[in-house]
mmCIF file of C-alpha atoms in Angstrom:
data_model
loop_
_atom_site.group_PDB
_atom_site.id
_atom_site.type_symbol
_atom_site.label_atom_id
_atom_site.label_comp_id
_atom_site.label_asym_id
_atom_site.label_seq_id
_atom_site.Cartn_x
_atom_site.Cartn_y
_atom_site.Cartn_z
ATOM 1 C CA UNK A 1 87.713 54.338 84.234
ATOM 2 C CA UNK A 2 86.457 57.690 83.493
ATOM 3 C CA UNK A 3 83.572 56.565 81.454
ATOM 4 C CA UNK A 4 82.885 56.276 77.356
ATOM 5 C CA UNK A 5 85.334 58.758 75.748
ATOM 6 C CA UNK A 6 84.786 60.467 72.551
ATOM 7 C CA UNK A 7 87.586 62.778 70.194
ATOM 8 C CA UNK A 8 87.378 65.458 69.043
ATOM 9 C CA UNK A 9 84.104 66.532 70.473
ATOM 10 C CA UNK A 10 83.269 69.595 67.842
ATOM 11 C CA UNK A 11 84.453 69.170 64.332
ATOM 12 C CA UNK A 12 83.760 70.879 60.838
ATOM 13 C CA UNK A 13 84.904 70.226 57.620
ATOM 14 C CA UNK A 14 84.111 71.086 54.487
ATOM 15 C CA UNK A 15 81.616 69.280 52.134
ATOM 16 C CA UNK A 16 83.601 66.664 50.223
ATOM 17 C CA UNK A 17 86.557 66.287 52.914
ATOM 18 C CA UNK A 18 86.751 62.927 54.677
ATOM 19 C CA UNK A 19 86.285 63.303 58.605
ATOM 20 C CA UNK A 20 87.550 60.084 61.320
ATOM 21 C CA UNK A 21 85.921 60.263 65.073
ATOM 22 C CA UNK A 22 87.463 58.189 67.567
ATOM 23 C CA UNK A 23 85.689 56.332 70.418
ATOM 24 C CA UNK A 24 87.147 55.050 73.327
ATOM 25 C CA UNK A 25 84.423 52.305 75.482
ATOM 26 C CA UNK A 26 84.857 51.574 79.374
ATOM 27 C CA UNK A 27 87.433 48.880 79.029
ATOM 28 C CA UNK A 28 85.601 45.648 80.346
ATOM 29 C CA UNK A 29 82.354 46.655 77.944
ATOM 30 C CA UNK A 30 82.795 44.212 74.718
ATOM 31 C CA UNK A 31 80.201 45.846 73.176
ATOM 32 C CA UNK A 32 80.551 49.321 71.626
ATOM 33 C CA UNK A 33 77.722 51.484 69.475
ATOM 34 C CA UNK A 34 77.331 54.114 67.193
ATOM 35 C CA UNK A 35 74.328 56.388 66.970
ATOM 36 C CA UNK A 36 73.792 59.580 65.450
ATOM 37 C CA UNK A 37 71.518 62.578 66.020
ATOM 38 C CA UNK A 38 70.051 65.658 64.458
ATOM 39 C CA UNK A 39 68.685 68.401 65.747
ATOM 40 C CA UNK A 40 65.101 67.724 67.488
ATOM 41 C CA UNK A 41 65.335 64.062 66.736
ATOM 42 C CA UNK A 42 66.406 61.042 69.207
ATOM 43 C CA UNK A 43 69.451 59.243 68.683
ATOM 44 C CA UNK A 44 69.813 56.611 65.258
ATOM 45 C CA UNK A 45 71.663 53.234 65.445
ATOM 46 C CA UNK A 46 73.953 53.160 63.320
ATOM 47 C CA UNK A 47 76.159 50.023 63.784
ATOM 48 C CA UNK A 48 77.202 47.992 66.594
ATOM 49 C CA UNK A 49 80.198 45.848 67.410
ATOM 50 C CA UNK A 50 80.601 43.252 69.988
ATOM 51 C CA UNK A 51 84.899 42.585 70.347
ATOM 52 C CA UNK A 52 85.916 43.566 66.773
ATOM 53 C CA UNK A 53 83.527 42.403 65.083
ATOM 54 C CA UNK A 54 80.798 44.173 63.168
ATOM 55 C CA UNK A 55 77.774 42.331 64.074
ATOM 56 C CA UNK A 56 74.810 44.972 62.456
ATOM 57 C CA UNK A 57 74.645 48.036 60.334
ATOM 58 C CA UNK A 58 71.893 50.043 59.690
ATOM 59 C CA UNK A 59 70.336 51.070 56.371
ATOM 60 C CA UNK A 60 71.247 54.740 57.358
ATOM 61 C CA UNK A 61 74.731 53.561 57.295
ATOM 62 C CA UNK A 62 75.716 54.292 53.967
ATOM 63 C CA UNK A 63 78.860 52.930 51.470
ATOM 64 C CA UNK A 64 80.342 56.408 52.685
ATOM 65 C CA UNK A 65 80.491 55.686 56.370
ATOM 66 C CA UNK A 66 83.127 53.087 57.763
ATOM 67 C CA UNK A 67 83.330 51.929 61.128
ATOM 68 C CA UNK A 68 86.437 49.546 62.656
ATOM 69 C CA UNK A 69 87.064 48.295 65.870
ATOM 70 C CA UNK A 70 90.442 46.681 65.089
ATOM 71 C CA UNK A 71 91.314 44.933 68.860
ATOM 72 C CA UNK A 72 88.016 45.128 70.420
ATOM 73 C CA UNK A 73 88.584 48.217 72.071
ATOM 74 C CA UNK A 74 88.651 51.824 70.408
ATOM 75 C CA UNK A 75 86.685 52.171 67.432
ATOM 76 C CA UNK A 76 86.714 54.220 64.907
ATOM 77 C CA UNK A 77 84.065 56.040 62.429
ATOM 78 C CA UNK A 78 84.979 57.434 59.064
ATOM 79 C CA UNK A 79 83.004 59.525 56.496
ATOM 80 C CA UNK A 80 84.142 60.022 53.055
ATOM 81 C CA UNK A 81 83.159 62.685 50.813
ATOM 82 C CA UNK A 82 81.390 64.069 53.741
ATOM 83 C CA UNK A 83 78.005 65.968 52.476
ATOM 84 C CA UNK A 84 75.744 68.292 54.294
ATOM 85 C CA UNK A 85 73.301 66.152 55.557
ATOM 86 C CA UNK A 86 75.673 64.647 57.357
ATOM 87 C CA UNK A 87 75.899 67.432 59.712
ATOM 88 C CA UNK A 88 75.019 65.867 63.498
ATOM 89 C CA UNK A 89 76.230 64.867 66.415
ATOM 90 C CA UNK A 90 77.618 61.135 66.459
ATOM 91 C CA UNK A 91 77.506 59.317 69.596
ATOM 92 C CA UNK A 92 79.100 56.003 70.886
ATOM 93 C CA UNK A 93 78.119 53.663 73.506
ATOM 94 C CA UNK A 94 79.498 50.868 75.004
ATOM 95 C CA UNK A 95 77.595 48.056 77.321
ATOM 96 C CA UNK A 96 78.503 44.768 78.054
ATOM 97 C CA UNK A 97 77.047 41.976 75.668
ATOM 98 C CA UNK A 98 75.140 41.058 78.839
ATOM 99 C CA UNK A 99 73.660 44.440 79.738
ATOM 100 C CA UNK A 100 70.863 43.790 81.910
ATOM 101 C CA UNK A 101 71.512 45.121 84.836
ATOM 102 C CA UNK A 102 73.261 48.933 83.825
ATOM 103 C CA UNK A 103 71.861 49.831 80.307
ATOM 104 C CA UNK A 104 74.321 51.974 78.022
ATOM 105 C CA UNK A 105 76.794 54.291 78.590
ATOM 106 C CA UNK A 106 77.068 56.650 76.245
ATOM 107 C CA UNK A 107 79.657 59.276 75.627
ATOM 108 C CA UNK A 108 79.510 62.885 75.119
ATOM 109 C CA UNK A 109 79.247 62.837 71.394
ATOM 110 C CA UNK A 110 81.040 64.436 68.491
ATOM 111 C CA UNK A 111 79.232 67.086 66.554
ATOM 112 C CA UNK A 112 79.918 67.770 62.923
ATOM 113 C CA UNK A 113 79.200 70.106 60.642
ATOM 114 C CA UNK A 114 79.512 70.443 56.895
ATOM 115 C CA UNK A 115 79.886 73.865 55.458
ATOM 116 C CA UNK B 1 60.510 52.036 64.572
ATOM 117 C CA UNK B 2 59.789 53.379 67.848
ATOM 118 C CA UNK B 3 57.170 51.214 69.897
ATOM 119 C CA UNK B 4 56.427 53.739 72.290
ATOM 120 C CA UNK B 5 54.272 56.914 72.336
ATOM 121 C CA UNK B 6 55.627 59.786 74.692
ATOM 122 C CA UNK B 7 53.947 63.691 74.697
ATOM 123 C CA UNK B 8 56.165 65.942 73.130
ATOM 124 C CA UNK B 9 56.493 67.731 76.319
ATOM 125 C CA UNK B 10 56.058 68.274 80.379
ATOM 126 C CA UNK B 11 56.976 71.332 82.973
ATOM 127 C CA UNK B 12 57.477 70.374 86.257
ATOM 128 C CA UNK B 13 57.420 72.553 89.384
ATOM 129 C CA UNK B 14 60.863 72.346 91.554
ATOM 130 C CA UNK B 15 60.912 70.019 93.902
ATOM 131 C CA UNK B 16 57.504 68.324 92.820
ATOM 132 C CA UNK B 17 57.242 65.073 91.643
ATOM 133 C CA UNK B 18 57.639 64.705 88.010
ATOM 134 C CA UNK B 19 55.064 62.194 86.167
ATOM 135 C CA UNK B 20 56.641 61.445 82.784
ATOM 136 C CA UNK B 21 53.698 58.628 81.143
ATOM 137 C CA UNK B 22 54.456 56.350 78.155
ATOM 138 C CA UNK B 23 52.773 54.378 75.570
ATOM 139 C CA UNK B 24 53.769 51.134 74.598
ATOM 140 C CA UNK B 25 50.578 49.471 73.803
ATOM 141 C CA UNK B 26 52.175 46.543 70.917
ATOM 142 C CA UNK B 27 54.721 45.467 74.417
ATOM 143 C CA UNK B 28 55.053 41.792 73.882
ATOM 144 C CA UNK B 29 56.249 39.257 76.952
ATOM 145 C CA UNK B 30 59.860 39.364 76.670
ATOM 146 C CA UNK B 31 59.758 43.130 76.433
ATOM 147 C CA UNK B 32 61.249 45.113 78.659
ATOM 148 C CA UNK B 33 60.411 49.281 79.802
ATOM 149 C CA UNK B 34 63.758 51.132 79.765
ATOM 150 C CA UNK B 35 64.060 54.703 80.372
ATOM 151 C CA UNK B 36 66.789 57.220 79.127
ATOM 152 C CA UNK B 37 67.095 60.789 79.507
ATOM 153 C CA UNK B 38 69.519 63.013 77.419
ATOM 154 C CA UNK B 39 70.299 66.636 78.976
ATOM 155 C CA UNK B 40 71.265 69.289 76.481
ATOM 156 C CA UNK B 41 74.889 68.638 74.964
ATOM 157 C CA UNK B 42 75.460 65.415 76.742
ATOM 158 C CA UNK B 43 75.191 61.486 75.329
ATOM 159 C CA UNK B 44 71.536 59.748 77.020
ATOM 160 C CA UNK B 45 72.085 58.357 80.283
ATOM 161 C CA UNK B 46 70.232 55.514 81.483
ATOM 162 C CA UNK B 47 67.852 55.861 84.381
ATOM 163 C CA UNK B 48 66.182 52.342 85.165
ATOM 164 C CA UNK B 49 64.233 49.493 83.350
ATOM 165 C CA UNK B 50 61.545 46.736 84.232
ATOM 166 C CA UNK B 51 59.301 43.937 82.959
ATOM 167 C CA UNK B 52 55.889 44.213 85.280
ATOM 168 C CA UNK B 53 56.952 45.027 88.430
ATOM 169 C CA UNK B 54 57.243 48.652 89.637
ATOM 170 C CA UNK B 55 61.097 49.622 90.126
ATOM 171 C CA UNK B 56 63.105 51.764 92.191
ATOM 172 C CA UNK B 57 66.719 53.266 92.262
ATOM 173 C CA UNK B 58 68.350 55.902 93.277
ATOM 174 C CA UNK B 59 66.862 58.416 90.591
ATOM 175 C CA UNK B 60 63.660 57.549 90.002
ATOM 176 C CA UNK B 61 60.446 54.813 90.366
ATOM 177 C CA UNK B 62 59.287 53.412 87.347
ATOM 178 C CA UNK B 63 55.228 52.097 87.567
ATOM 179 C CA UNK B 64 54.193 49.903 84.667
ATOM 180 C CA UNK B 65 50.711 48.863 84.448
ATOM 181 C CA UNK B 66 49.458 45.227 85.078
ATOM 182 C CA UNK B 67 48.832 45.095 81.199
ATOM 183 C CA UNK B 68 51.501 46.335 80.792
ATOM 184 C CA UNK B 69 50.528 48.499 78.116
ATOM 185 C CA UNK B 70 51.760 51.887 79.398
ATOM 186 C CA UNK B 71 53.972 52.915 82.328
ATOM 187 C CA UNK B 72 55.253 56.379 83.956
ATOM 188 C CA UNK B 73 58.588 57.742 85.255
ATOM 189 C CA UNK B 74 58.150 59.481 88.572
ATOM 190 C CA UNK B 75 60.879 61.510 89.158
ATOM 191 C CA UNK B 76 60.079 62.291 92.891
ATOM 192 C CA UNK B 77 61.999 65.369 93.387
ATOM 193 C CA UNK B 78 62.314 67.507 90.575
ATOM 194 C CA UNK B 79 65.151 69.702 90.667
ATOM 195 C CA UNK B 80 66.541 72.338 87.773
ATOM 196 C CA UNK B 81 69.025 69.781 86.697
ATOM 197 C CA UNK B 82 66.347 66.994 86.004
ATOM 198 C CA UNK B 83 65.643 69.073 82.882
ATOM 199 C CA UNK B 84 66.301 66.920 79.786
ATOM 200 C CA UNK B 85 64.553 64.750 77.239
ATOM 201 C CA UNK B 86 63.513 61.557 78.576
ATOM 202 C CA UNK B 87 63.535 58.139 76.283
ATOM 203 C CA UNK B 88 60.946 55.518 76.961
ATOM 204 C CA UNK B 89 61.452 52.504 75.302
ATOM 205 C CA UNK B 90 60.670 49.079 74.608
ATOM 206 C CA UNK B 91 63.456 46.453 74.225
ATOM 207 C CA UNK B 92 63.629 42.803 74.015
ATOM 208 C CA UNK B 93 65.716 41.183 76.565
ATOM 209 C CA UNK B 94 67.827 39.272 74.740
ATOM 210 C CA UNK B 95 71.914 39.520 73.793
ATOM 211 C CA UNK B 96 71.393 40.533 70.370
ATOM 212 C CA UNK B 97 68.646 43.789 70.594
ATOM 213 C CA UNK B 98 69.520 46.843 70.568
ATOM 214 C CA UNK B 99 68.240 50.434 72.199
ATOM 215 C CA UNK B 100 66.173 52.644 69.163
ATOM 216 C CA UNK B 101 64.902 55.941 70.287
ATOM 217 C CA UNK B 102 61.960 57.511 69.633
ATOM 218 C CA UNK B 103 61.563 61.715 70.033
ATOM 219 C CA UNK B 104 60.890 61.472 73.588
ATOM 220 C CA UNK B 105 59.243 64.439 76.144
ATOM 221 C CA UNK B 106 60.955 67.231 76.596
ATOM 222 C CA UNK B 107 60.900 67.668 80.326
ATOM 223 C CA UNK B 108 61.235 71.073 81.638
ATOM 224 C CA UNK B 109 61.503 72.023 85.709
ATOM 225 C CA UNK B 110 60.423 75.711 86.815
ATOM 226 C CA UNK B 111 61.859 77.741 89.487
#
């Protein structure tokens, strides 16, 4: 396993076009995150899922942003109508739901911007 | 919210040991001290975690007070590639917390 795997890793899209990044978790992790960052700022939870199921979103999360995780293993996160401010890097992580011992991993990230 | 207070940032000597303190004065018993550290363009990567007792791994010793109420990474080595932001933060130990970041300290290691 080569670790938490993120597509496409640079993206940018105009304002108003809807955007889909993929993540792909270490396989035996059955939980899987999503976090986003700006510039100068530390990472933001976003939403979490532990199998397919979404078990928290965050406020930040809002009715534009979609994430699925349809067989517990890839997810997906989707932006509709995508705005400036939505320019910054998304990242994923994945952990087990018992993650005592190793933290998470997190992948490389995907960064979009909105022109 | 972030529970921890970090300084905004360090510089390190090469191949001194790097002292990287943290705040986290509101830490409540079934709290644990995790550390993170993000280097530029990459996801965080986690480094090592404890409850009260010091801890050591491969990359680094982590020395929490006996209150508790503050703790430091020691990074005994510093090399170029140890330069990064580094995460301290306070998490509960239980299934259903998750990691929030604060801003971190910027962490920088000079020739």
């Amino acid at each position: 396993d080569t670790g938490v795997s993120q597509n496409p890793r640079h993206k940018i899209t105009k304002r108003g076009q809807n955007v889909t990044f993929r993540c792909d978790p270490i396989s035996e992790h059955n939980r899987l995150y999503w976090y986003r960052q700006t510039l100068g700022q530390g990472p933001e939870f976003l939403t979490y899922f532990q199998n397919e199921a979404q078990l928290e979103k965050s406020r930040l999360l809002s009715d534009r942003f979609s994430a699925e995780r349809p067989k517990g293993s890839f997810s997906t996160l989707e932006i509709q109508r995508t705005e400036q401010g939505d320019s910054a890097m998304y990242l994923c992580a994945s952990s087990l739901a018992n993650d005592r011992d190793g933290g998470y991993t997190f992948g490389s990230g995907t960064r979009l911007t909105v022109v | 919210d972030a529970k921890t207070t970090q300084p905004p940032s360090m510089d390190c000597a090469e191949g001194r040991a790097a002292n990287l303190p943290c705040n986290h004065s509101t830490i409540s018993g079934n709290e644990y001290v995790y550390w993170y550290r993000q280097i530029h363009s990459q996801g965080p990567q986690y480094i090592i975690h404890g409850l009260k007792n010091n801890e050591t791994n491969e990359m680094a010793s982590l020395i929490i007070t006996e209150d508790r109420k503050s703790s430091t990474l020691i990074l005994p080595h510093a090399t170029l590639r140890d330069t990064a932001v580094y995460y301290c933060i306070v998490r509960e130990y239980s299934s259903a917390s998750k990691i929030i970041f604060g801003s971190g300290t910027r962490l920088s290691i000079r020739p």
